[in-house]
Structure formats: C-alpha cells, structure tokens
Coordinates of C-alpha atoms and ligand atoms in Angstrom, one line a residue:
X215 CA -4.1 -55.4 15.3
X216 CA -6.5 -53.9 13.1
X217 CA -9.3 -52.2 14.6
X218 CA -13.4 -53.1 13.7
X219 CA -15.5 -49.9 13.6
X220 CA -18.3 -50.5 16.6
X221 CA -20.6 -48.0 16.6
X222 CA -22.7 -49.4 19.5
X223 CA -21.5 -47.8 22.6
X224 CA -22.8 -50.0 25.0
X225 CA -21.1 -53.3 23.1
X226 CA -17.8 -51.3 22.8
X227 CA -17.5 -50.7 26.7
X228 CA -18.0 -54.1 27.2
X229 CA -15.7 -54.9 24.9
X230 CA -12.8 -53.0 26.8
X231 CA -14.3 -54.0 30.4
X232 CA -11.3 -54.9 32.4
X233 CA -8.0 -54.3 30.6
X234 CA -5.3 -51.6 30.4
X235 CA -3.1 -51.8 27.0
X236 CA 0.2 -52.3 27.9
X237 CA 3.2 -52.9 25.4
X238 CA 0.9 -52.8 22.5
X239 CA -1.5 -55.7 23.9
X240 CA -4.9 -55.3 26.3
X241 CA -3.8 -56.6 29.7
X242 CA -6.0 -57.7 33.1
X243 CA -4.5 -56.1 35.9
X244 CA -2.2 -58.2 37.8
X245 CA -4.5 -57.9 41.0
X246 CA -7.2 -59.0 38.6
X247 CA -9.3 -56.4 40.3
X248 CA -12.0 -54.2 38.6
X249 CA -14.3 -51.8 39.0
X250 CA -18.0 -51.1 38.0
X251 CA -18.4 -47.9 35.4
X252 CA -21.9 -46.8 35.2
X253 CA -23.7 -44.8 32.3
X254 CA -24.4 -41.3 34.1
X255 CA -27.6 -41.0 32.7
X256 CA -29.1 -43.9 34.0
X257 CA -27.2 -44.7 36.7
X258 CA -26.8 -48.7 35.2
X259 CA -23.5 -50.4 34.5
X260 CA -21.9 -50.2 31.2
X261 CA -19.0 -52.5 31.9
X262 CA -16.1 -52.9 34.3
X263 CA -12.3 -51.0 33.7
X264 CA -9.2 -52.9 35.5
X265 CA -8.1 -51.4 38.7
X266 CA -4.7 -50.6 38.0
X267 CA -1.9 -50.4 40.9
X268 CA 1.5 -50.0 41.6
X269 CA 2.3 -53.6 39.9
X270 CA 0.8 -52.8 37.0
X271 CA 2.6 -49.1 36.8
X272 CA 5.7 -51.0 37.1
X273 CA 5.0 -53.6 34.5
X274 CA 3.7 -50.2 32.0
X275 CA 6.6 -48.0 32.7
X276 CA 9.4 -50.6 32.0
X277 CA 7.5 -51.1 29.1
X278 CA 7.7 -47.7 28.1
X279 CA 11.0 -47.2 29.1
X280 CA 12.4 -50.2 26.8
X281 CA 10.4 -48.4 23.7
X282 CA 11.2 -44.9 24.1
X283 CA 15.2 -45.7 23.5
X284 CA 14.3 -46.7 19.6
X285 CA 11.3 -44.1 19.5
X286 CA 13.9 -41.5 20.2
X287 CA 16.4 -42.8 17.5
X288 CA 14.0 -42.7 15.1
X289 CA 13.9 -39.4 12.7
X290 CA 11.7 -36.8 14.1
X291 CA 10.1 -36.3 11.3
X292 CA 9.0 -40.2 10.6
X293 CA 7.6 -40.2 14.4
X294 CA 5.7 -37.0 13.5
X295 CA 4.1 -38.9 10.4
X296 CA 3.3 -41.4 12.4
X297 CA 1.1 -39.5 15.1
X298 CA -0.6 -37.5 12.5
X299 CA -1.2 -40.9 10.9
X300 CA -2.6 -41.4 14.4
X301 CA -5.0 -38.2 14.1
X302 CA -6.2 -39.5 10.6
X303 CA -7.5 -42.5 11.5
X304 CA -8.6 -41.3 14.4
X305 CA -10.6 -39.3 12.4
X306 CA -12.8 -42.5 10.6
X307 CA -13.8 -43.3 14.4
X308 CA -15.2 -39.5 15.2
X309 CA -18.7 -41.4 15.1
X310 CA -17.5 -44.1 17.7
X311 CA -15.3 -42.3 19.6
X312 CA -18.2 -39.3 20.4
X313 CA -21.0 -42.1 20.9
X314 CA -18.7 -44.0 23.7
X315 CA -18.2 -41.0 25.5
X316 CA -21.2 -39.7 25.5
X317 CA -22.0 -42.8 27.2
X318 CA -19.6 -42.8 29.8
X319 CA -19.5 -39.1 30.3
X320 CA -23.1 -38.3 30.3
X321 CA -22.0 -35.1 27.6
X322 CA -25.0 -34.5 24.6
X323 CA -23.6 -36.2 21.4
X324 CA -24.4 -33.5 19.1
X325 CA -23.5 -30.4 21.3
X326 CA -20.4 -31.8 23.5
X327 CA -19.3 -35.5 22.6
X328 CA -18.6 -36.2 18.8
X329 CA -16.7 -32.6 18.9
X330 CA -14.5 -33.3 21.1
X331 CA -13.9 -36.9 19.1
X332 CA -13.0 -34.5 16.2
X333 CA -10.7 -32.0 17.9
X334 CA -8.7 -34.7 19.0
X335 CA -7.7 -36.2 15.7
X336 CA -7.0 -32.5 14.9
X337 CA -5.0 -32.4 18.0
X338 CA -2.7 -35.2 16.3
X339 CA -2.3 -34.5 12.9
X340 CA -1.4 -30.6 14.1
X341 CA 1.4 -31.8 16.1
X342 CA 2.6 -34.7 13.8
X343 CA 3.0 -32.0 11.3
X344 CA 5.5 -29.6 14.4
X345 CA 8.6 -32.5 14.2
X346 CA 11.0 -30.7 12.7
X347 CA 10.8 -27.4 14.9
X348 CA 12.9 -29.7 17.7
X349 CA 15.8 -28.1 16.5
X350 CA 18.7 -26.3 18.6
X351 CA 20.6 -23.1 17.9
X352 CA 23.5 -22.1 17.3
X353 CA 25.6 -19.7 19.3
X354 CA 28.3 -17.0 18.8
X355 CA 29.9 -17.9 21.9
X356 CA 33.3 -17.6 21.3
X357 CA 34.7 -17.9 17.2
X358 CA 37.1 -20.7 18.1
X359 CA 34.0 -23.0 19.5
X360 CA 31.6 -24.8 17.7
X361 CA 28.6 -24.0 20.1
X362 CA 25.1 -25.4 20.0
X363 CA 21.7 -26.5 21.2
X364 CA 19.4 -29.4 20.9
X365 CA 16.6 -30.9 22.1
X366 CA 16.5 -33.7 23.5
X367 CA 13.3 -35.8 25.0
X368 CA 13.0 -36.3 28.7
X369 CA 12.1 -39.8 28.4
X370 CA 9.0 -41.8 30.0
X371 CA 5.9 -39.3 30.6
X372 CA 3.3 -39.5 33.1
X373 CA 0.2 -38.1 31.8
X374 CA -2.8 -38.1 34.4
X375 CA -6.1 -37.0 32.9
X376 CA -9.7 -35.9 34.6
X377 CA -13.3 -36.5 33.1
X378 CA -14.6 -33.6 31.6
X379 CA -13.0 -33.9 28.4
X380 CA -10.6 -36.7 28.5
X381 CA -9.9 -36.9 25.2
X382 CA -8.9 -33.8 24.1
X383 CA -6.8 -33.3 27.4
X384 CA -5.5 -36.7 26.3
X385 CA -4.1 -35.4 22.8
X386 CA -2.4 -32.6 24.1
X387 CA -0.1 -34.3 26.2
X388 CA 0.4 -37.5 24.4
X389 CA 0.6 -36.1 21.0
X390 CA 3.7 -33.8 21.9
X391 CA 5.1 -36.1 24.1
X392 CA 5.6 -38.8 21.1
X393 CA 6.4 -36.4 18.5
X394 CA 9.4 -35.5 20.8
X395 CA 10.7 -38.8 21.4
X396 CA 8.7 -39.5 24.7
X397 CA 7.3 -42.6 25.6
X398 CA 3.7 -42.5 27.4
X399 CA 2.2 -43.7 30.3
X400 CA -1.8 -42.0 30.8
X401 CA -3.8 -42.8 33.6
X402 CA -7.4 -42.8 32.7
X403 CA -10.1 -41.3 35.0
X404 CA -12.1 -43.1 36.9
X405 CA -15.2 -42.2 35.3
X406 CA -14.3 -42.2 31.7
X407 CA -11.7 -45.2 31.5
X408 CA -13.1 -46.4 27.7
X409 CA -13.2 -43.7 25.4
X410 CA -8.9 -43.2 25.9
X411 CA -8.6 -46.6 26.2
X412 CA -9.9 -46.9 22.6
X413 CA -7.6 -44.3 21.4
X414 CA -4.8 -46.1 22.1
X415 CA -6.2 -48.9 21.0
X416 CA -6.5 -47.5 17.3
X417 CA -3.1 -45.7 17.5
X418 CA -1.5 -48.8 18.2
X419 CA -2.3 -49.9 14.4
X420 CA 0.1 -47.1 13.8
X421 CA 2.6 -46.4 16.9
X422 CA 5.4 -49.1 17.5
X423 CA 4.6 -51.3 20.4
X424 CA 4.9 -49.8 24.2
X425 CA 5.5 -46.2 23.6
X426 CA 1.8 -45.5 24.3
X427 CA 0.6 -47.3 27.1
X428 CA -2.9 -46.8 29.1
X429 CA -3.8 -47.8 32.5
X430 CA -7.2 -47.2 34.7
X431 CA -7.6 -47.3 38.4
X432 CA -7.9 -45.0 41.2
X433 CA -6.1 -41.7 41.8
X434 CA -3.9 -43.0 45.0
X435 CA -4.1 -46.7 44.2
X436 CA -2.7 -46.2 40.2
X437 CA -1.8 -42.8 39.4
X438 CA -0.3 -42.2 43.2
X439 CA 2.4 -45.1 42.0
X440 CA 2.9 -43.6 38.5
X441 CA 3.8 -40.0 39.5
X442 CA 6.6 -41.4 42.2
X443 CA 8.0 -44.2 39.8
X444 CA 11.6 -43.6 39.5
X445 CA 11.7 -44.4 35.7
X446 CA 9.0 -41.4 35.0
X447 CA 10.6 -38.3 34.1
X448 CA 7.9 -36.0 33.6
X449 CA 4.0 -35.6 35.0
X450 CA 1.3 -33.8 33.1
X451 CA -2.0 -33.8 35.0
X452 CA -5.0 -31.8 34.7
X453 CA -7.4 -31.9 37.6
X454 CA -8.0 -30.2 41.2
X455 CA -6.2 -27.9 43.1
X456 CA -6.1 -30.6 45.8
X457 CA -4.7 -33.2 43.7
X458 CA -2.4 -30.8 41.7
X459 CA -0.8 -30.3 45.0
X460 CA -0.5 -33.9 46.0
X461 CA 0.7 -34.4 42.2
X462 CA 3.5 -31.5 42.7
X463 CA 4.8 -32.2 46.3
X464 CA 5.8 -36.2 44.9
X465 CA 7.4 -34.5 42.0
X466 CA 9.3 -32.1 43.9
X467 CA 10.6 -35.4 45.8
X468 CA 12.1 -36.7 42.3
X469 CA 12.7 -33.2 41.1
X470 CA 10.8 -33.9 38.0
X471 CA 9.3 -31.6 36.1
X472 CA 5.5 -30.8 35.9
X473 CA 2.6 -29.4 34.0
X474 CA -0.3 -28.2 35.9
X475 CA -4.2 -26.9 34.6
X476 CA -6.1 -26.5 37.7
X477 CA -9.3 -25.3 36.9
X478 CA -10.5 -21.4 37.4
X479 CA -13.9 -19.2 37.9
X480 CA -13.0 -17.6 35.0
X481 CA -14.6 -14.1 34.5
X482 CA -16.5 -12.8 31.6
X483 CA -16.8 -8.8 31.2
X484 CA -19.9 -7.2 29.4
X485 CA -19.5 -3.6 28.9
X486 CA -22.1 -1.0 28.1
X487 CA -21.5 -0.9 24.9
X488 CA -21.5 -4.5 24.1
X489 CA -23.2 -7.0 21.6
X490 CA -25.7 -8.1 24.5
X491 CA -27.1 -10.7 21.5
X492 CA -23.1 -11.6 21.3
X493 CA -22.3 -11.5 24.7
X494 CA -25.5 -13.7 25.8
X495 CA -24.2 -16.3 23.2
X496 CA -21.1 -15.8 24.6
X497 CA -22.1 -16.6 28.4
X498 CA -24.0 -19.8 27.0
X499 CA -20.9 -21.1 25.0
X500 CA -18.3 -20.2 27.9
X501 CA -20.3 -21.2 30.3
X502 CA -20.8 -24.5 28.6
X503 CA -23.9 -24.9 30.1
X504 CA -24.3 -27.9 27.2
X505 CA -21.6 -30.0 29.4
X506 CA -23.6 -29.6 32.4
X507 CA -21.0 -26.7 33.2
X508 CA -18.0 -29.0 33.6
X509 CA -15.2 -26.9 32.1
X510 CA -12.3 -25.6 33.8
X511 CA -12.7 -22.2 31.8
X512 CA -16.3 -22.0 32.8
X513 CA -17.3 -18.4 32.3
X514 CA -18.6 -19.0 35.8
X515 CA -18.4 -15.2 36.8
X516 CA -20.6 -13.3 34.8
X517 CA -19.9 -9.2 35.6
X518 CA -22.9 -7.1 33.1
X519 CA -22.3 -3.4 33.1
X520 CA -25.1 -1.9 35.0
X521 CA -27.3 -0.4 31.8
X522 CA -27.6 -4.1 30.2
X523 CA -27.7 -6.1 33.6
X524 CA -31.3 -6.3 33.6
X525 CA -31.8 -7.0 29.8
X526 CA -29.1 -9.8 29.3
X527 CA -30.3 -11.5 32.6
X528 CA -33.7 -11.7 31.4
X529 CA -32.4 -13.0 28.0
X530 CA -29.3 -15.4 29.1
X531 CA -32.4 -16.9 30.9
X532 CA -34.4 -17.3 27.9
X533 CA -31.5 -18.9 26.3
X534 CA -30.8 -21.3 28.5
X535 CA -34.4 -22.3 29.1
X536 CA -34.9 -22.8 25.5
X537 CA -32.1 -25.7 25.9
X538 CA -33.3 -29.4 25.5
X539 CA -31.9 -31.7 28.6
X540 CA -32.1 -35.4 28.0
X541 CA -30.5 -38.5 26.8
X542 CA -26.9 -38.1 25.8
X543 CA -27.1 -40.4 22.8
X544 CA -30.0 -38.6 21.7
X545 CA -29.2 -36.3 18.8
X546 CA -31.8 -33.6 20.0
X547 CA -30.0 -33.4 23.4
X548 CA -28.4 -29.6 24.5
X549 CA -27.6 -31.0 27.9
X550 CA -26.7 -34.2 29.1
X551 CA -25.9 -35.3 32.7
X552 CA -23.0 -34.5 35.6
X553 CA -20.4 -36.9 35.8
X554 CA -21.8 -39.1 38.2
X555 CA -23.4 -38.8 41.7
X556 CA -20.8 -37.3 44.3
X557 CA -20.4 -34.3 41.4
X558 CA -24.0 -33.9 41.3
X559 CA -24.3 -33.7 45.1
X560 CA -21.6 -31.5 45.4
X561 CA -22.9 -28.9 42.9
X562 CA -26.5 -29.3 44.4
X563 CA -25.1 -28.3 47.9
X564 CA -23.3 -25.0 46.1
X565 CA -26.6 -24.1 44.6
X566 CA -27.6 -24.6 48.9
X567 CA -25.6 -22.7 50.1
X568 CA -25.9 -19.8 47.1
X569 CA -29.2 -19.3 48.2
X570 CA -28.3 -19.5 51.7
X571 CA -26.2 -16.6 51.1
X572 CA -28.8 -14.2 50.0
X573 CA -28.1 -14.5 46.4
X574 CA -31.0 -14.9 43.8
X575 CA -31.8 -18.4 42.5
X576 CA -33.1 -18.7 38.8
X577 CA -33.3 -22.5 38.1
X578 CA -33.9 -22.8 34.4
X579 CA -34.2 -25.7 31.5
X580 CA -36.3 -29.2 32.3
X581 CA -35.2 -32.2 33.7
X582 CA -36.0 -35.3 31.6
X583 CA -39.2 -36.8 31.4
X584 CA -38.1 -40.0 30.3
X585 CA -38.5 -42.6 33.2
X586 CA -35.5 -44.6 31.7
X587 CA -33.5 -41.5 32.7
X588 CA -35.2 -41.1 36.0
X589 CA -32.0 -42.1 38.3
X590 CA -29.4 -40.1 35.8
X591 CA -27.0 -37.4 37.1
X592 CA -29.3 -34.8 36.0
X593 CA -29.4 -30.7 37.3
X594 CA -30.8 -27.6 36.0
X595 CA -28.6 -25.0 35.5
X596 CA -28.9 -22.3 37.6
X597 CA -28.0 -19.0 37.3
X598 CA -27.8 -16.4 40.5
X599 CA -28.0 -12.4 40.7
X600 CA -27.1 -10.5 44.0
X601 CA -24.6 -12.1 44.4
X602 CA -21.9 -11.0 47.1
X603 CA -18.6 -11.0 45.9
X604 CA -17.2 -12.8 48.9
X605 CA -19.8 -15.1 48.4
X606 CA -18.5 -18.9 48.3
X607 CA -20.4 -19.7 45.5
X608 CA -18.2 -16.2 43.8
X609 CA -15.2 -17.4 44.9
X610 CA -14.7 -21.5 44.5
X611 CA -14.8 -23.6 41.8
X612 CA -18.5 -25.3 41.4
X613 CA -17.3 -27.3 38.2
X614 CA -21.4 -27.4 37.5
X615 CA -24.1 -25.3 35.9
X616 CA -23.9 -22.6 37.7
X617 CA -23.1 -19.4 37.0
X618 CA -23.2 -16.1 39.0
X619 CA -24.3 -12.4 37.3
X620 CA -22.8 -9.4 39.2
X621 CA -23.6 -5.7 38.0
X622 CA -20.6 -3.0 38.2
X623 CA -20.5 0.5 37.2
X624 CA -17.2 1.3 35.5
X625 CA -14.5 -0.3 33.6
X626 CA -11.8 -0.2 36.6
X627 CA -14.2 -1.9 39.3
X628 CA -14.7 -4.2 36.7
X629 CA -11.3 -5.5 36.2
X630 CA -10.9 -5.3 39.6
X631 CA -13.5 -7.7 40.6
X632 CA -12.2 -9.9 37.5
X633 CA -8.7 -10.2 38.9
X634 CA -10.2 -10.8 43.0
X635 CA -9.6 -14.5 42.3
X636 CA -7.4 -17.3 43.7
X637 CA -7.9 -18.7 40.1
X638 CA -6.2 -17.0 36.6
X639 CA -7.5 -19.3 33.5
X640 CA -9.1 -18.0 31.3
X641 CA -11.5 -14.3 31.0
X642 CA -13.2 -12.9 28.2
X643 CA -14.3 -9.1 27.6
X644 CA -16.9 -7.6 25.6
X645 CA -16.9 -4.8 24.1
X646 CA -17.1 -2.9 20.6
X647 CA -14.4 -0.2 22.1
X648 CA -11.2 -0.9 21.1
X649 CA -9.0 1.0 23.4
X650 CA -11.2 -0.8 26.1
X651 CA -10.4 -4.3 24.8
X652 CA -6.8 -3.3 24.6
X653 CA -6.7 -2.2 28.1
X654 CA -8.5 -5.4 29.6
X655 CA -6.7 -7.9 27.5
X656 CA -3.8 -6.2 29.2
X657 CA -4.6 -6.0 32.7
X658 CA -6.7 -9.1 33.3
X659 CA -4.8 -11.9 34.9
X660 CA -5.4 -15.0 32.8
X661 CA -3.6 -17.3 30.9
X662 CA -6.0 -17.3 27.9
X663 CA -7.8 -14.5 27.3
X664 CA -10.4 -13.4 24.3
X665 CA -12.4 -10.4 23.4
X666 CA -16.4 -10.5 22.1
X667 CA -15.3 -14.5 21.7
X668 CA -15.1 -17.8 23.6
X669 CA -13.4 -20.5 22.0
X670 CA -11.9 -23.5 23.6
X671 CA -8.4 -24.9 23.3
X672 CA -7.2 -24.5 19.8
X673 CA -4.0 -26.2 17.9
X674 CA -1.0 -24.5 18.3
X675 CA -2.7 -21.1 21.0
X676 CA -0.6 -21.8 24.3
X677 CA -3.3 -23.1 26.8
X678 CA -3.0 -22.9 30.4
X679 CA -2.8 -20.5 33.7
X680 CA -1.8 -18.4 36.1
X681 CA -2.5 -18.4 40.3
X682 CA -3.8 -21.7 41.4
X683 CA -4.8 -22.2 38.2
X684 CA -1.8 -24.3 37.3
X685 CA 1.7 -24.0 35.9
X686 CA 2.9 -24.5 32.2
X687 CA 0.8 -24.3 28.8
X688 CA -0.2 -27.2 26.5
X689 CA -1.6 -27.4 23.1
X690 CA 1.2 -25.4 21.2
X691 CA 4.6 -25.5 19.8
X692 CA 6.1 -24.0 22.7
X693 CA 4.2 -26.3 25.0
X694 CA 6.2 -29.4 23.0
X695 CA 9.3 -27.6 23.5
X696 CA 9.5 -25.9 27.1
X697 CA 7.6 -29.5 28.6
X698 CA 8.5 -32.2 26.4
X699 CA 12.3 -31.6 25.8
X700 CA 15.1 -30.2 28.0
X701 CA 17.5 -28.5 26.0
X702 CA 21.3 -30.0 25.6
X703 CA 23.7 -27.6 25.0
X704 CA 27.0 -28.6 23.0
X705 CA 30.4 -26.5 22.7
X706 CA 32.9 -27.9 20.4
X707 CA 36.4 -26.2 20.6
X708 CA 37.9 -26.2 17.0
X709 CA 41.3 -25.0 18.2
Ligands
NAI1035 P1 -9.1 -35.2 40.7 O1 -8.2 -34.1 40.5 O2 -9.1 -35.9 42.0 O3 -8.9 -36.3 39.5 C1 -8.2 -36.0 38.3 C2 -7.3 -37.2 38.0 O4 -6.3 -37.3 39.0 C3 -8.0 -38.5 37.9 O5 -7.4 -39.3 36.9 C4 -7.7 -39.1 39.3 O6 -7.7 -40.5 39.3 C5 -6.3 -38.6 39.5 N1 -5.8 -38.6 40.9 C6 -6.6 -38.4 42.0 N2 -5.8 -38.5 43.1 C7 -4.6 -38.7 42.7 C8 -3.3 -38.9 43.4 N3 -3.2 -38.9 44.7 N4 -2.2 -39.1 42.7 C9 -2.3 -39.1 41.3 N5 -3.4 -39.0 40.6 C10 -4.5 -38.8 41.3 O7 -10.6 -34.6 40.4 P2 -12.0 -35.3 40.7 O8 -12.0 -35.9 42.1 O9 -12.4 -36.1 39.6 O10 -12.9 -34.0 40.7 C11 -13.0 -33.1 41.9 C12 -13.0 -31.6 41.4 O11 -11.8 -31.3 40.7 C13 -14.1 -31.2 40.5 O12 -15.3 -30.9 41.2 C14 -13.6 -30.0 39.8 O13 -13.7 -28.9 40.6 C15 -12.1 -30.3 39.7 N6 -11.7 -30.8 38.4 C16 -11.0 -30.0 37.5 C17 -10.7 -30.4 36.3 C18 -10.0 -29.5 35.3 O14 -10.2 -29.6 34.1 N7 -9.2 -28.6 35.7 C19 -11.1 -31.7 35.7 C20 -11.8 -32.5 36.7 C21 -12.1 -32.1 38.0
MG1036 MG1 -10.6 -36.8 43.6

C-alpha cells in the first residue's frame, strides 16, 4: 500500500486510532476495545489505539510465524537491502515521523523529536548494510571432518518497547531481528502507540507481508500474552526494573532467551582539571534535560570535584534557565512535557521527598504561559546540592528532570561513589588528564562509558548494561549476532 505523506500530526493520529497492523493490513482488535491517547501537553485526546489482548497476540504471532519460514530462505543479503530500503524511506517521513511524536510524547520537535525520526532511518540502513557478517566458521577440529558454524535465526521475536524514545528503541531490535531472518512481533507503549505504528506502516511498502507486525494495548493485557506465547522465541524489552523482572521470570518458564535495558542513575565525573564550559554542556546533554529528563542514561548523578563545585553549579544553572519550555510542536521549544500525568506525579513527589531529605532545591526554567498548555505535563527541572549519598533521590531512578550535584575530593572517592549504585548504564568522566581517563574508563562499572563526551546510542557501539541495569547489548553487530541468531554447529566426517 503506498503511503501519503501527512504532515499534520493531529490528522495522522486519527488516522491510525484504533488498529494494530497485522499481516501487512491495519486490523481492529478482536475485542474491538480501545483506548483514549491524549496529547501530553494539553492533556486533550488525539485519537484512540486498539487494546490488544491475548486473541490478538495469537492472531499476530501465527502471522509472524507463517512469514518468517520464507523470510529466512531468502538471501541474507536481499533481506538486508530490503530493511535499509526500509531506513531510506523512512528517511522522506523524518518531518512526519518527529511531528507525530512530538505530539504523543510531549518531546520539543527541534531539540528531541525529529532527531530521533532521523536516527532511526539510520538505525535501518546501518544494519541492512551488516547481512552478510551472519556467517559461521570454520574449525580445525579434527582433519578427517568437515567442521562448521552457522547462524541461524531464532525465529518469531517479541520486541516490547517503553515511551521515551520509542522509535529508536524500536530500530534496534527490529532492524537486526529481520536482517537475520526473524519475524517481529513489537508491542507498542501505551503512551506512544502512533509514531511505531506508522513505521510499520511505511515498511510494509517494502517488507513482505507479516514479518513485521505491531500491536498496542496494555502491559499485562497485550504484552503479558506475547512474552509467554509458545510460538515466540525470543523477548527484547526495554523498560523498568519491575517489569524486566516480570518479563524475565515468564521467559525463564519457556527458557527463551532475553534482552534486557533497565534504566540507570548514571554518573557523570568532573575533575579538577576539567573543561567546566564542556562539562556544563555535558551535564545539560546527558542529562537531557530537553526530554524532560526521560532517558535511561540520564547523567542523573552529577559528582564536581570540590575546586569547580561552586562555579559549574552556579553556571549548569544558568544553562538550564536559559532553556525555553513550551509547546512541543513549536520550533522554539528546548523542553517539552513528561509523559503524561502518573510520571509527572511521580517525579513531583521525588523532588518532595529530595527536599525532605535536607538536600538543596534549585527549580530552574519557566513553565508555559500559554493557557492552551495550562493542563499539560509540565515540570521545571530541578537540580539539588547537599545531597546525601544515601539519599533516595541519589539512589533510585527519578526518570525526570532532576538531577543531583555531589562535591568529592579525590579521584578514588570519586569512583567510588560512581560505582555505589544498584544501576551500571552508562557514566561519563571529565577530564583533560589522560592517565585519569584511562583509569576511570577502566574502573567504572558501566556498560557504555565516554570521556569529556555524551552521546547517545550510535550505529554499530554495543549499547546496554550491567547490575540491574539489564542484560545483553543492542545497536551493534555483535548485538545481531549474540541475540538474534543461535549458532548451529555442523561436523561432516569425510572418511
Ligand atoms: P514499564 O516497564 O511498565 O513499561 C515498558 C513497556 O513494558 C510498555 O510497553 C508496557 O506496556 C510493557 N509492560 C508493562 N507490564 C508488562 C508485563 N507485565 N508484561 C509485558 N509487558 C509489560 O514502564 P512504565 O510503567 O511506562 O514506566 C515506569 C518507570 O519505568 C519509569 O518511571 C522509569 O523509571 C522506567 N522506564 C525506563 C525506561 C528505560 O528506557 N529503561 C523506559 C520507560 C520507563
Ligand atoms: Mg508500568
């Protein structure tokens, strides 16, 4: 089905109110239930997404199952070109794709929404182009065998995805998976049910029919029923702890294998002898205080070397004051809104109870003065000093715009305080010593770790963590092989 460019947000959601797409074709659920999804910025309706249960799992993973036997007799190398055919056309709708989730998600257009569009075409061509690395090895087992290795797909995926940044977590499960020889089955979030369901919309112009196949609906109700389905033979969620766990004990009852990102407090060293201009860009980018804090690397634990607490305080402040909250659409917009209103009440009670703890409360930026925005999911980021390091707001994940500043004296109390975490994603040090930013990079325990920078997830740089923090990487060639394949070894005796 060819695809229209609509660059009107609101007439697009409506436009996908109350299906899933399912072998190729937008389906109402079977229960013909929906629910409302509201515009986080306004708090008004922008359309309705199907309520997807068990029924409708079943209907999308025999679906999926049925496709994925051709799929995987294809040529690798023909399904590669056909997802990074995927990523360029996906590419034409950057436009659309950041304007509808910017409405859903409540994330600024310019700052959060129509990058994220763009990384995930990126996110497809990069691995269209990795098809022909499936390949096996050969092994000098013994000189009168013939013995080999292949790889060889696992068969229908389960791929359950949060809000934050749906469609870049999206990509980098889905585009590996098909390269492989998967077939998909995403559950959508709640909150953000549109934005991936036009993905797959546009891919289908490209993918044979019912090897990509979306659903919405609630976590128990839809993706409870996709994770147990007999049929699936491998789950890749991102999300909470909580629901990691709930995701991993029904996989260990299939004995499936899983991928895991759990989220972090993710540290971020300054040293002495750092950059403080850098490292103050740094905090603002890592702390992604444009996305209303809602990362899972938040730089959410900010440690300043004692000599430039004072000064990078004062100007991390001035920064963040100087950034424009508003109307997500709106191309002058830093900041949008929080997801919707049981975030925003749970990050208001942790700025609570961080004051209630003794720490210091700097509230920063403006809320909105546009009465049309009035009942939106707005907060102003906060920032605390003094904090205790036992505090809770020090130790749990706010997933919000807050961030805590701790002073330290040396190097070694530094790192130590880093590592006192349940969490291990992702940690950044600055410095301009390089024996000190060898030394960190090496003792910090994260799964993604960068010095005087703070990018996010990158084609082809293994992503993921370590503690509670999750288990497996994504985004890379290894992350296609290790979670995507299982490897088939051959021996042929020649005698
Ligand atoms: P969640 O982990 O409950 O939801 C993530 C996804 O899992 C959604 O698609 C949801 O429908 C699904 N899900 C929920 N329960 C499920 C179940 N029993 N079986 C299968 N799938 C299920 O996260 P939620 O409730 O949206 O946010 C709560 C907190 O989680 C946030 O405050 C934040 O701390 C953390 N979070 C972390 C993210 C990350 O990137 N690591 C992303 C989103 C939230
Ligand atoms: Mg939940």
């Amino acid at each position: 089905m060819p695809v229209e460019m609509e660059l009107d947000p609101f007439v697009l959601a409506k436009s996908l109110s109350g299906v899933h797409l399912i072998d190729g074709e937008f389906v109402a659920p079977i229960n013909g239930k929906t629910f409302d999804v509201l515009n986080p910025a306004t708090n008004k309706s922008i359309g309705h997404a199907a309520e997807g249960d068990a029924d409708d799992v079943e209907r999308a993973v025999a679906v999926a199952k049925a496709a994925q036997k051709d799929w995987a007799q294809r040529p690798a190398r023909e399904r590669g070109k056909l997802v990074a055919e995927c990523g360029r056309i996906l590419n034409q709708h950057v436009d659309e794709l950041g304007k509808l989730i910017a409405l859903e998600s409540g994330k600024a257009l310019r700052t959060e929404s129509r990058v994220e569009a763009s990384v995930l075409a990126d996110m497809f061509v990069f691995f269209g182009g990795l098809a022909s690395e499936l390949k096996g090895e050969t092994i000098p087992f013994n000189p009168n065998m013939m013995t080999l290795t292949t790889r060889e797909p696992v068969g229908v995926v389960g791929a359950i995805i949060p809000w934050n940044v749906p469609l870049l977590l999206m990509a980098i499960k889905v585009a590996p998976a098909l390269v492989a020889g998967n077939s998909v089955v995403v559950k959508s979030a709640e909150d953000t049910p549109f934005t991936v369901l036009r993905v797959c919309q546009i891919m289908q112009q490209i993918l044979p029919k019912g090897v990509l196949n979306i659903l919405s609906g609630f976590g128990p109700g839809c993706g409870g029923p996709l994770v147990a389905h007999k049929d699936v033979k491998k789950v890749s969620f991102t999300g909470s702890v909580e629901t990691g766990r709930i995701v991993y004990r029904a996989a260990a009852e299939k004995l499936i294998p899983v991928t895991l990102e759990l989220g972090g407090k993710s540290p971020m060293i300054v040293m002495g002898d750092a950059d403080i201009e850098k490292a103050v860009a740094g905090a603002i980018g890592g702390m992604r205080f444009t996305r209303q804090g809602q990362s899972c690397t938040a730089s959410s634990r900010i440690l300043v070397h004692e000599d430039l607490h004072d000064d990078f305080v004062a100007r991390l402040k001035d920064k963040v004051n100087s950034l424009k909250m508003g109307n997500p659409l709106d191309e002058a917009t830093d900041i949008g809104t929080i997801i919707n209103a049981k975030q925003r009440a749970k990050v208001c009670n942790y700025i609570e109870i961080g004051s209630s703890e003794g720490a210091q409360k700097h509230e920063l930026s403006a809320l909105p003065d546009d009465p049309e925005l009035a009942d939106g999911q707005f907060v102003r980021p906060v920032i605390f000093t003094d904090v205790k390091h036992d505090a809770r707001i020090a130790r749990e994940e706010i997933f919000g715009p807050v961030a805590c500043v701790f002073k330290f004296k040396t190097f070694d109390e530094a790192i130590e305080l880093a590592n006192d975490s349940d969490f291990g994603l992702a940690a950044t040090v600055w410095t301009t010593d390089l024996k000190t930013a060898l030394v960190a990079t090496k003792r910090l325990e994260a799964g993604f770790v960068q010095v005087n920078q703070n990018l996010v997830v990158q084609p082809n740089l293994s992503y993921g963590g370590v503690k509670l923090s999750g288990l497996g990487r994504e985004a890379s060639l290894e992350s296609m092989l290790e979670h995507f394949t299982h490897k088939k070894t051959i021996i042929l005796n020649m005698e």
